[in-house]
Coordinates of C-alpha atoms in Angstrom, one line a residue:
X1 CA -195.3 32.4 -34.1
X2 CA -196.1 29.9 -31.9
X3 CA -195.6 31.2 -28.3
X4 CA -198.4 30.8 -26.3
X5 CA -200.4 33.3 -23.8
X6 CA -200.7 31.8 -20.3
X7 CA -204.4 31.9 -19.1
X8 CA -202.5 33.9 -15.9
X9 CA -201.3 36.5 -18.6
X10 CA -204.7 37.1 -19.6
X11 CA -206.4 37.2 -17.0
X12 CA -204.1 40.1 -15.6
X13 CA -204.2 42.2 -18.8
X14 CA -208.2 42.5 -18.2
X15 CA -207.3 44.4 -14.6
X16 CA -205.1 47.6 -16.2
X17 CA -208.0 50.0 -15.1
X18 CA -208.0 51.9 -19.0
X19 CA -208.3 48.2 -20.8
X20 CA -210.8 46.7 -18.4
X21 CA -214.5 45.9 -19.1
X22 CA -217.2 46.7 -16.9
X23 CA -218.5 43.2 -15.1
X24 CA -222.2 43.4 -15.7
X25 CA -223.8 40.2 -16.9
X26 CA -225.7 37.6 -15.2
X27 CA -226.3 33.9 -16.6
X28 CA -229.5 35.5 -17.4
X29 CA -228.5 38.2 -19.8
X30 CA -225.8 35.7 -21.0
X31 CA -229.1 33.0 -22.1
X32 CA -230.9 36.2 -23.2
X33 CA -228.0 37.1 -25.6
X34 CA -227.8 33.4 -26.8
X35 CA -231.4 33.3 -27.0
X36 CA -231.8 36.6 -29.1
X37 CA -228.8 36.1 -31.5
X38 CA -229.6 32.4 -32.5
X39 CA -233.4 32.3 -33.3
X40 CA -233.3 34.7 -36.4
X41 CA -233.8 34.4 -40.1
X42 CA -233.2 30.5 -39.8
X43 CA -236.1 29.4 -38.0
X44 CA -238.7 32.2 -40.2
X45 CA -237.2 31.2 -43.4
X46 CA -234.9 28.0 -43.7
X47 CA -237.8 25.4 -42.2
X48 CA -239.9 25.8 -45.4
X49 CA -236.5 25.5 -48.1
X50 CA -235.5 22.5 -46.2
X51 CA -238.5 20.6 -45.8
X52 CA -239.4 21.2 -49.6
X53 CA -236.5 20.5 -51.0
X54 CA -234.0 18.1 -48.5
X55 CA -235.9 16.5 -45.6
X56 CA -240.0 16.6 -45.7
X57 CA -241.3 16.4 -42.4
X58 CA -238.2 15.4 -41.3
X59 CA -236.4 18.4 -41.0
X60 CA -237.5 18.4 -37.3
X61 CA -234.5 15.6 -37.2
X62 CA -232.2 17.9 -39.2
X63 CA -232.7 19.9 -36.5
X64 CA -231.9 18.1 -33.5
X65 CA -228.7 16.4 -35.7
X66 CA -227.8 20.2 -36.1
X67 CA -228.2 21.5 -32.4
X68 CA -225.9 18.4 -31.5
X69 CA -223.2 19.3 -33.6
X70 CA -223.5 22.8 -32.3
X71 CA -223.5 20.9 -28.4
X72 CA -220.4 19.2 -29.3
X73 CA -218.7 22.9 -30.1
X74 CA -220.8 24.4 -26.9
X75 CA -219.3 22.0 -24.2
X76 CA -215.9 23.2 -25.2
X77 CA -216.5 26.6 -25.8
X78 CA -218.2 26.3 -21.7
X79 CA -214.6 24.9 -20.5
X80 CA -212.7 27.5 -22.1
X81 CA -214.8 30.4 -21.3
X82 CA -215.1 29.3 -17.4
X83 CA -211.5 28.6 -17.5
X84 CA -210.0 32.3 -19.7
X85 CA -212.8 34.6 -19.0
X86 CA -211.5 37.2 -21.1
X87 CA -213.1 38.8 -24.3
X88 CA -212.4 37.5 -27.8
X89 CA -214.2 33.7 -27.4
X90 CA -212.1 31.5 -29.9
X91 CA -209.0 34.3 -30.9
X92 CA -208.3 33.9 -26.8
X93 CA -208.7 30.2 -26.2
X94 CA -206.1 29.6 -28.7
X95 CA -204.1 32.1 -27.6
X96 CA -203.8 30.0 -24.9
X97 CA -203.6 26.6 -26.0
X98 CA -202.5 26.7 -29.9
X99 CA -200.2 30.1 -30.3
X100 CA -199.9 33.5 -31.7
X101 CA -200.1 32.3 -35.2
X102 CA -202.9 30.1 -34.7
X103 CA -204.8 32.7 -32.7
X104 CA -204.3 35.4 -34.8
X105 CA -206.1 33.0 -37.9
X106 CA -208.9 32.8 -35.8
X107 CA -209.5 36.2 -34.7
X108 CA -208.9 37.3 -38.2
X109 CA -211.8 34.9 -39.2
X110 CA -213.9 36.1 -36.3
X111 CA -214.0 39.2 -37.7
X112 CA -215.0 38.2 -40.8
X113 CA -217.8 36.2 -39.5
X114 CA -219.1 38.5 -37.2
X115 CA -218.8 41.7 -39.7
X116 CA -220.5 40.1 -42.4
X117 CA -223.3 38.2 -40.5
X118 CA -223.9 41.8 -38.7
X119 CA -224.2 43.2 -42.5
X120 CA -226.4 40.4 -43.7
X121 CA -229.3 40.2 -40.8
X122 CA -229.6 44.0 -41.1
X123 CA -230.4 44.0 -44.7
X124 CA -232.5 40.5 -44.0
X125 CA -234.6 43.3 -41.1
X126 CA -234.4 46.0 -43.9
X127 CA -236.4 43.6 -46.4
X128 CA -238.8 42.6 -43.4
X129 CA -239.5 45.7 -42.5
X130 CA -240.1 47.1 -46.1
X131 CA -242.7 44.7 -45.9
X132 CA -244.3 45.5 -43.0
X133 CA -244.1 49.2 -44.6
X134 CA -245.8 47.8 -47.9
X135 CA -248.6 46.5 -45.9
X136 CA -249.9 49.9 -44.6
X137 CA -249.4 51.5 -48.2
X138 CA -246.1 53.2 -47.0
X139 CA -243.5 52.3 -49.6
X140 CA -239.4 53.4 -49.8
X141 CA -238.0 55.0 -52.8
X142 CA -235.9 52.5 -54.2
X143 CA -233.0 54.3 -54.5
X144 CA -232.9 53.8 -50.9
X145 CA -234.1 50.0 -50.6
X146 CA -230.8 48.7 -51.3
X147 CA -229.0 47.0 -54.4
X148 CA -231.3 43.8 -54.4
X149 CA -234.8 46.3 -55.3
X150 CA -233.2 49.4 -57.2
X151 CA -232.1 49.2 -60.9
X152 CA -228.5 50.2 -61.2
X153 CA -227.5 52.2 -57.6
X154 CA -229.3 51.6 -54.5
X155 CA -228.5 52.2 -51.0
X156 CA -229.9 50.5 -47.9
X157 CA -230.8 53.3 -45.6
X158 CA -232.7 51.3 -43.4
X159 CA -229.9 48.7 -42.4
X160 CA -227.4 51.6 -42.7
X161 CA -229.7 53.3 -39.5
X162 CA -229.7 50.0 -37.6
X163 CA -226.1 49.2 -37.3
X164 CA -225.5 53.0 -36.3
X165 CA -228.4 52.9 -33.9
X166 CA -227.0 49.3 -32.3
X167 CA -223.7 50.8 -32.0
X168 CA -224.8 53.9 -30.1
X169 CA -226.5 51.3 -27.9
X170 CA -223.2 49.6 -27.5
X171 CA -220.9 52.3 -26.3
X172 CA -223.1 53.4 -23.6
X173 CA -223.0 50.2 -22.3
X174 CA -223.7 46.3 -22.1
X175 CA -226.7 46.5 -19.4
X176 CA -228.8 48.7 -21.8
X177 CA -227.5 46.3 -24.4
X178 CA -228.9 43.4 -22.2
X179 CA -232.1 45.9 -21.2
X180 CA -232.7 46.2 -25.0
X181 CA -232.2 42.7 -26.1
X182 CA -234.2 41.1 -22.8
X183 CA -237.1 43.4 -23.9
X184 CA -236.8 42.1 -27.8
X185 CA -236.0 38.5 -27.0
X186 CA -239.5 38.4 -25.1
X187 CA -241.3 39.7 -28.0
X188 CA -239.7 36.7 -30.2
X189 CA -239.7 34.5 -28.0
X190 CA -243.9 34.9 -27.6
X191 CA -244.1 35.2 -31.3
X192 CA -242.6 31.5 -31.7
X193 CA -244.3 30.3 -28.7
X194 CA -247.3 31.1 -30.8
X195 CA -246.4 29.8 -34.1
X196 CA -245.8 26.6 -32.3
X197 CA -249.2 26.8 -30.5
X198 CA -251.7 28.2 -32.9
X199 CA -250.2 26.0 -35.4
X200 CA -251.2 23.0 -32.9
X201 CA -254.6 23.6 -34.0
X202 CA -254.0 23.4 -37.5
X203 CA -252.0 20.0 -37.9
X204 CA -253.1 17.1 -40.4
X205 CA -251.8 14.0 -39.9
X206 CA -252.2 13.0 -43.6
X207 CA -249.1 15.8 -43.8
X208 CA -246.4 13.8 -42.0
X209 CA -247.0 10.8 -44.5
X210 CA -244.5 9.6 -45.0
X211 CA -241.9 11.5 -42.1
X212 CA -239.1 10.5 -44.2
X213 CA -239.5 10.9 -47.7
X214 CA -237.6 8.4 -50.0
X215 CA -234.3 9.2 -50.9
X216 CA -233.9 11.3 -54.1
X217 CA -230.7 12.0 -55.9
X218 CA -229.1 15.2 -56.4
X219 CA -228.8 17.0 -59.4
X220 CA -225.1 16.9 -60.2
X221 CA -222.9 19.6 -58.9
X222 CA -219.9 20.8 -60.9
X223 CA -217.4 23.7 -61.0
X224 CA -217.3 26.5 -58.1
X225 CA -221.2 25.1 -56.8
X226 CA -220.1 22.3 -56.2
X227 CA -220.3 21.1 -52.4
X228 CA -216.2 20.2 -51.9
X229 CA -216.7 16.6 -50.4
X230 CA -218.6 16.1 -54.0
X231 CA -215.4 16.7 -55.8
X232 CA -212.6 15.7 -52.9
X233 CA -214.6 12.0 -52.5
X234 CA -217.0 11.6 -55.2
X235 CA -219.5 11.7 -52.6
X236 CA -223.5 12.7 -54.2
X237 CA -225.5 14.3 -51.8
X238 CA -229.1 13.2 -51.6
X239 CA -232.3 14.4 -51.1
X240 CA -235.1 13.2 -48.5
X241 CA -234.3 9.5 -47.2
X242 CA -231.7 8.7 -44.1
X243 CA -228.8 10.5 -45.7
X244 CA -231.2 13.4 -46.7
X245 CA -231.3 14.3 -43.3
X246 CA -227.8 14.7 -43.1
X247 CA -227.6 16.8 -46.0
X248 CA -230.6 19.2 -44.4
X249 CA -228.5 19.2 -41.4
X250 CA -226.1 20.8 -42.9
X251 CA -227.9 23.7 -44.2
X252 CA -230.3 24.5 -41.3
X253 CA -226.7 24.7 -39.3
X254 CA -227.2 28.3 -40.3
X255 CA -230.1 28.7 -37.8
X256 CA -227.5 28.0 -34.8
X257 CA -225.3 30.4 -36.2
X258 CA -224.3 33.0 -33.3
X259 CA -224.4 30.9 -30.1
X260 CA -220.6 31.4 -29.7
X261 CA -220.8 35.2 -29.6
X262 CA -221.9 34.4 -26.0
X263 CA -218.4 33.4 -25.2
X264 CA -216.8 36.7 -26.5
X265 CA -218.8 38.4 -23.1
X266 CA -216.7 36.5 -21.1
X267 CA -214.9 39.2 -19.3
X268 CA -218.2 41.4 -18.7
X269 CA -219.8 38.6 -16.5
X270 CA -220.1 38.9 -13.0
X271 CA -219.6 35.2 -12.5
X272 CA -217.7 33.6 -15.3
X273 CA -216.8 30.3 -13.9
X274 CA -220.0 29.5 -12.9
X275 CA -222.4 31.6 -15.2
X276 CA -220.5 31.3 -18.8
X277 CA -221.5 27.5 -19.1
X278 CA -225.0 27.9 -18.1
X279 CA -225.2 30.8 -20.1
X280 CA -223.8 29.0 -23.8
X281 CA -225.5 25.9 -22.9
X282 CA -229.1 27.0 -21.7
X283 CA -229.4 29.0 -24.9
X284 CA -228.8 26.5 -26.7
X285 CA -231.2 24.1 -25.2
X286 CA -233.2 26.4 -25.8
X287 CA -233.4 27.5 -29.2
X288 CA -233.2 23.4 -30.4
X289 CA -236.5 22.8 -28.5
X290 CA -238.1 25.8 -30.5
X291 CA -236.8 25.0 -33.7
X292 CA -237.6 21.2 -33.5
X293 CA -240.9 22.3 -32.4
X294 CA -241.7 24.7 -35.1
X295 CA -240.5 22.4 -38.1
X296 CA -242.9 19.6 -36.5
X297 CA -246.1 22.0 -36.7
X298 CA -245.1 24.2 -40.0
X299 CA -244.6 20.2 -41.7
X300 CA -248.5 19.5 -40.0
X301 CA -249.7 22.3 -41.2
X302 CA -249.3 21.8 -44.8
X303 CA -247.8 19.2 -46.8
X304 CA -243.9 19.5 -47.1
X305 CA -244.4 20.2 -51.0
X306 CA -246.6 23.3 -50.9
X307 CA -244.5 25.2 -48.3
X308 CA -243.2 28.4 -49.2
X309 CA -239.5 29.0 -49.3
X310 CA -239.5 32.6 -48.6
X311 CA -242.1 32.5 -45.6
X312 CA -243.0 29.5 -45.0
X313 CA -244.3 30.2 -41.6
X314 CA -246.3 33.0 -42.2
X315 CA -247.0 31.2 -45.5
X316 CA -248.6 27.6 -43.8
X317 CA -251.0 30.1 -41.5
X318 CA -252.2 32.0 -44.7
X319 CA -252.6 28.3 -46.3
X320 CA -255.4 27.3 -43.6
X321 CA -257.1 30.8 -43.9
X322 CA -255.6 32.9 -40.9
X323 CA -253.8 35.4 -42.3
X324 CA -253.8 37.8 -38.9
X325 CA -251.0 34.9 -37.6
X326 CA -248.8 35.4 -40.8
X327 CA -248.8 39.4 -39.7
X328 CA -247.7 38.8 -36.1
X329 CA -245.3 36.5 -37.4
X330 CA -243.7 39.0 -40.2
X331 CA -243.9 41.6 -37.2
X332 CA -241.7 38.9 -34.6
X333 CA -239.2 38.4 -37.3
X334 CA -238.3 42.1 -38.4
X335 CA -237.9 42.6 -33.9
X336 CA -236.0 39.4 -33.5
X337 CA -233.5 40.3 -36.3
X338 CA -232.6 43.3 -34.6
X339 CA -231.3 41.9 -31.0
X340 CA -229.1 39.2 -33.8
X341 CA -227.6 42.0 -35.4
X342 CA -226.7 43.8 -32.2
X343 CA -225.3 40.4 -30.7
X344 CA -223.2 39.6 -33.9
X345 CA -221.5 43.3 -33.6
X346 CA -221.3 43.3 -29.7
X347 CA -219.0 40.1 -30.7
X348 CA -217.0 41.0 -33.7
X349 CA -215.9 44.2 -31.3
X350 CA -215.1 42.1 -28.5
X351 CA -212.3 39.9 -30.3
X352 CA -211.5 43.2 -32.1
X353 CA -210.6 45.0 -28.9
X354 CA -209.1 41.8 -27.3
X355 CA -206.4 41.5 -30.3
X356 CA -206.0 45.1 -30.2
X357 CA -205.0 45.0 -26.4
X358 CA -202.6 41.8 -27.5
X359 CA -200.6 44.5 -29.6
X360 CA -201.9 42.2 -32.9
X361 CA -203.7 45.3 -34.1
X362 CA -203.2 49.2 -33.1
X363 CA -203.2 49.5 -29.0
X364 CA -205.7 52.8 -29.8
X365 CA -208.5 50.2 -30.1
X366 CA -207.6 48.8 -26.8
X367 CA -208.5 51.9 -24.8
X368 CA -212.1 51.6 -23.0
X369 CA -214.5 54.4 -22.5
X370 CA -213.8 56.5 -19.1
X371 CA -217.9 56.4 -18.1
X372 CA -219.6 53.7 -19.5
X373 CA -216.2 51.2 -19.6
X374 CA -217.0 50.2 -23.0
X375 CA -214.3 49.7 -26.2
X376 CA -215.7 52.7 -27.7
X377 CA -213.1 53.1 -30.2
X378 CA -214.0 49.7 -31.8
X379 CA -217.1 49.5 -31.3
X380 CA -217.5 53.3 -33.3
X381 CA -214.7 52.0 -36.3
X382 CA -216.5 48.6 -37.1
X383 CA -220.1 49.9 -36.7
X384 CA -220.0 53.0 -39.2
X385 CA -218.2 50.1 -41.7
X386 CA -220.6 47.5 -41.3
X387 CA -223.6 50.3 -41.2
X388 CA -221.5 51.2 -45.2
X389 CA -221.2 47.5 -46.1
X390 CA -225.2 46.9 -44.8
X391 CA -225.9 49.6 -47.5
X392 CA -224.4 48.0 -50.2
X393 CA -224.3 44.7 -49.3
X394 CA -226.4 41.8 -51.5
X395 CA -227.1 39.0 -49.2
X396 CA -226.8 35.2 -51.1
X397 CA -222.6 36.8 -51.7
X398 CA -221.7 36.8 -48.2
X399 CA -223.9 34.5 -46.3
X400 CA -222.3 30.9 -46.5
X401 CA -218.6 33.2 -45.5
X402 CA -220.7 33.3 -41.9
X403 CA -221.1 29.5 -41.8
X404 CA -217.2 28.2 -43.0
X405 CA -216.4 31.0 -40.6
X406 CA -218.2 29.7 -37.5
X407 CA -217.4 26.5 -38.4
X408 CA -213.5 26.8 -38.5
X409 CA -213.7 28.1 -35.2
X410 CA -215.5 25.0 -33.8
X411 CA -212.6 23.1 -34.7
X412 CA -210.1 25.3 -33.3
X413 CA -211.6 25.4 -29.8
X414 CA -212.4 21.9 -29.8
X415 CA -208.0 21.3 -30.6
X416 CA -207.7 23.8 -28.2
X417 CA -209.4 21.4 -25.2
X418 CA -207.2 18.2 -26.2
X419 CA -204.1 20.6 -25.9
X420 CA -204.2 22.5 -23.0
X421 CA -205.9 19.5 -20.7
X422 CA -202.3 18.2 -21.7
X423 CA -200.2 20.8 -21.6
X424 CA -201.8 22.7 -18.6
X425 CA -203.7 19.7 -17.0
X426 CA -204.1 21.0 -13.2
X427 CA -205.4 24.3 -14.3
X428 CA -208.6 25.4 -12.4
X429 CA -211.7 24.5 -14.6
X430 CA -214.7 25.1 -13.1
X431 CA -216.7 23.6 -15.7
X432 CA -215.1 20.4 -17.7
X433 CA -216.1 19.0 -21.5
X434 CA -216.9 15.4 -20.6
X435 CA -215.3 12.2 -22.1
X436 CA -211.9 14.3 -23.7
X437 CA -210.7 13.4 -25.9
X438 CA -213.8 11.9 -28.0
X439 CA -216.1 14.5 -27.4
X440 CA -213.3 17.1 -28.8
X441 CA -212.3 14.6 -31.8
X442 CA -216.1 14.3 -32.5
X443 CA -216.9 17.6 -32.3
X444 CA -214.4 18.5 -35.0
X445 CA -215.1 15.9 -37.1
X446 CA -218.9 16.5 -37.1
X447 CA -217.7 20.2 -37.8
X448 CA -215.2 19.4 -40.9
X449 CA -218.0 17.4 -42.4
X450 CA -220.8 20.9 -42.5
X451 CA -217.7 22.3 -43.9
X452 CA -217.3 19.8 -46.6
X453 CA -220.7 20.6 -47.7
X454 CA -220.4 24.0 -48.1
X455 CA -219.3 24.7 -52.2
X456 CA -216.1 25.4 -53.7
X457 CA -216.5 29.0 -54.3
X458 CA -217.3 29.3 -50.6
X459 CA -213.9 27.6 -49.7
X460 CA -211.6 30.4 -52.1
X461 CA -213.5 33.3 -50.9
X462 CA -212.2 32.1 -47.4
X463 CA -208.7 31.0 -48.0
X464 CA -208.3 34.8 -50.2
X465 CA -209.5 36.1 -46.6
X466 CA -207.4 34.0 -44.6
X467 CA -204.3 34.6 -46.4
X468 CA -204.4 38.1 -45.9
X469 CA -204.9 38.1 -42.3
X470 CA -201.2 36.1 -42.2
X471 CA -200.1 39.0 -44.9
X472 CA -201.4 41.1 -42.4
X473 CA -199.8 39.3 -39.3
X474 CA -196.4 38.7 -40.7
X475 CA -196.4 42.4 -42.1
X476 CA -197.6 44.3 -38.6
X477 CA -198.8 42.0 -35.5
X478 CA -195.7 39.8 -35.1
X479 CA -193.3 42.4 -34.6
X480 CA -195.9 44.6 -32.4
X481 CA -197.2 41.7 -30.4
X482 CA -197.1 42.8 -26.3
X483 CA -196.4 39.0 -25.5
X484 CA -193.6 38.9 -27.9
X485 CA -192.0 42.4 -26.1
X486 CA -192.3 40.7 -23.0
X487 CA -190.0 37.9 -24.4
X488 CA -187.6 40.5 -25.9

């Protein structure tokens, strides 16, 4: 259960010529793909529901205190990926440092995160672009708008058609994938840019008075709502104030969500040693000055208490009378949500394929596509499920399984640092995570404490998940594991 796969052993599996990837990706395409799967719903919608409710103007500090957390996690995702650039991200790294076992768990819960977060920003682009659709008097029956508008059955067509049109794209092959997403990044990217400079224009200093609101107590939490460091500590989460900013922290954590898909395009990269770190890291860099800069303007704009929750961008634009902004910026969302969903898929069939050439699922999924050196197999499985699931999928169900999901596999690579710089420490890394083993040890406990606050319903859900992948394990991938044949 716990043998370990030597980073030597993996790196020869990715040269049998009918399981290899095709090495396509620059450190450009790799901060593209960061780029387009981070800035999504988070920065159009969760600004205005924190600011309102948790942090005031502040929120542009709930930012940063979230993008560190995530830099924590990044700097050791950057050492592993340099160091095993092979597909799957996290399932691989502890593959190498942690065990079979231990691996498994974690591609198991990849897979979750990465199936549902696919399912959940295409019905979030469904919605956005019903809207857009409402606002030229063209409107979908609503039998076909999904269960969330229709009375009784409803069926998303719309996110259905985007999954199956995003998997098409995949199997042909990762530098259309990058074409396509370079193309849609720029056209978010601009549409933010904007926000952030139009919205200049607009700013009222009587609107950042005070910054930090004072602190404001929770309504009480009980039962399966209940954030589990509430019930575990006693601990009472506050609104506004110092620790306020804490608490926003952890929610607008779900506006990082998706940086460590860039990892599972390890083994397509050209130059992974050098281009994986810059790749993970720049993206990141990125997306924190954006969304740091946006919260600043939206909380200038208009005071902290009027802001919408739904829109608060497009919202704060209508507020001061141009309403021609809150269209571009309905139109930027509804693109940008599609290169997120095609990222969080791209990953999910990455660590798919990846376990499926370990022998941990079916070797059938392992095979690559004799043209376009693609997993095909996967790719075409996962993306007419997801495209079913999009259909009937209601989003507030499944959307905090993302976050405990991404979450638990910070820690995991994080552990998996501290133990291979001791078990394998004169391995080639050509990038390092500075000052092991704090940065590590801070990095999970920074990432233990967003998953404290996440409620107790949120925490069954993903223990019911987790113990079926070891069901699963015990019942098919130990005995058909290719590193435990080796051994036999």
């Amino acid at each position: 259960m716990f043998r370990t796969k030597s980073v030597e052993q993996s790196i020869r599996d990715t040269e049998e010529p009918e399981h290899a990837l095709k090495k396509s990706l620059s450190a450009l395409d790799l901060t593209v793909f960061g780029v387009g799967v981070i800035i999504g719903t988070g920065i159009f919608v969760l600004t205005g529901q924190v600011a309102k409710e948790t942090a005031g103007p502040a929120t542009a500090i709930a930012f940063a205190v979230a993008g560190v957390v995530c830099a924590l996690a990044a700097l050791c995702y950057a050492e592993f990926a340099s160091t095993v650039p092979v597909a799957g991200s996290a399932y691989t790294f502890a593959y190498a440092a942690l065990g079979e076992l231990v691996a498994w768990i974690i591609g198991w819960d990849l897979v979750l995160e990465f199936a549902l977060g696919t399912a959940v920003v295409a019905v979030g682009w469904s919605g956005y672009v019903r809207s857009l659709m409402d606002n030229v008097d063209w409107t979908m029956p609503e039998v076909l708008s999904g269960p969330d508008v229709a009375e009784g059955f409803g069926f998303d067509i719309l996110a259905f058609a985007l999954v199956l049109v995003l998997t098409a794209i995949l199997v042909v092959g990762m530098k259309l994938s990058a074409r396509v997403t370079s193309v849609v990044v720029a056209i978010k990217v601009a549409v933010v840019l904007m926000v952030i400079i139009a919205g200049l224009f607009f700013i009222k200093a009587e609107n950042y008075k005070p910054f930090i609101p004072p602190a404001e107590k929770q309504p009480a939490g009980s039962g399966w709502d209940a954030p589990l460091v509430q019930l575990m500590f006693g601990y009472e989460p506050t609104n506004f104030g110092i620790m306020g900013i804490f608490t926003a922290a952890s929610i607008v954590f779900f506006a990082f969500i998706g940086f460590d898909v860039v990892a599972t395009a390890a083994e397509e990269t050209k130059l992974p040693q050098r281009d994986m770190p810059r790749g993970i890291l720049g993206s990141l860099i990125i997306c924190t000055v954006l969304y740091v800069a946006v919260s600043i303007v939206v909380t200038g704009m208009q005071n902290y208490r009027e802001l919408s929750v739904s829109a608060p961008l497009a919202d704060a634009f209508k507020s001061t009378g141009h309403p021609f902004y809150a269209g571009l910026i309905s139109f930027g969302a509804a693109v940008g949500l599609t290169t997120v969903c095609m990222i969080l898929l791209l990953g999910q069939t990455r660590v798919f394929f990846a376990m499926s050439r370990d022998g941990l699922l079916p070797r059938f999924f392992s095979k690559t596509h004799p043209r376009f050196r693609t997993p095909y197999r996967p790719t075409i499985l996962l993306g007419v499920l997801i495209a079913i699931i999009a259909g009937f999928t209601s989003i507030e169900e499944l959307a905090t399984l993302v976050n405990i999901g991404t979450l638990f596999a910070f820690v995991v690579v994080a552990l998996g640092v501290l133990v291979l710089r001791r078990t394998q420490p004169d391995l080639p890394r050509a990038f390092r995570t500075p000052w092991v083993p704090l940065l590590p040890i801070v990095s999970v406990a920074a990432s233990v404490w967003l998953m404290l606050n996440l409620p107790v319903e949120t925490w069954v859900r993903f223990g019911a998940w987790m113990a079926l992948g070891v069901l699963i394990y015990f019942v098919y991938g130990r005995s058909h594991s290719l590193l435990g044949k080796r051994g036999r």
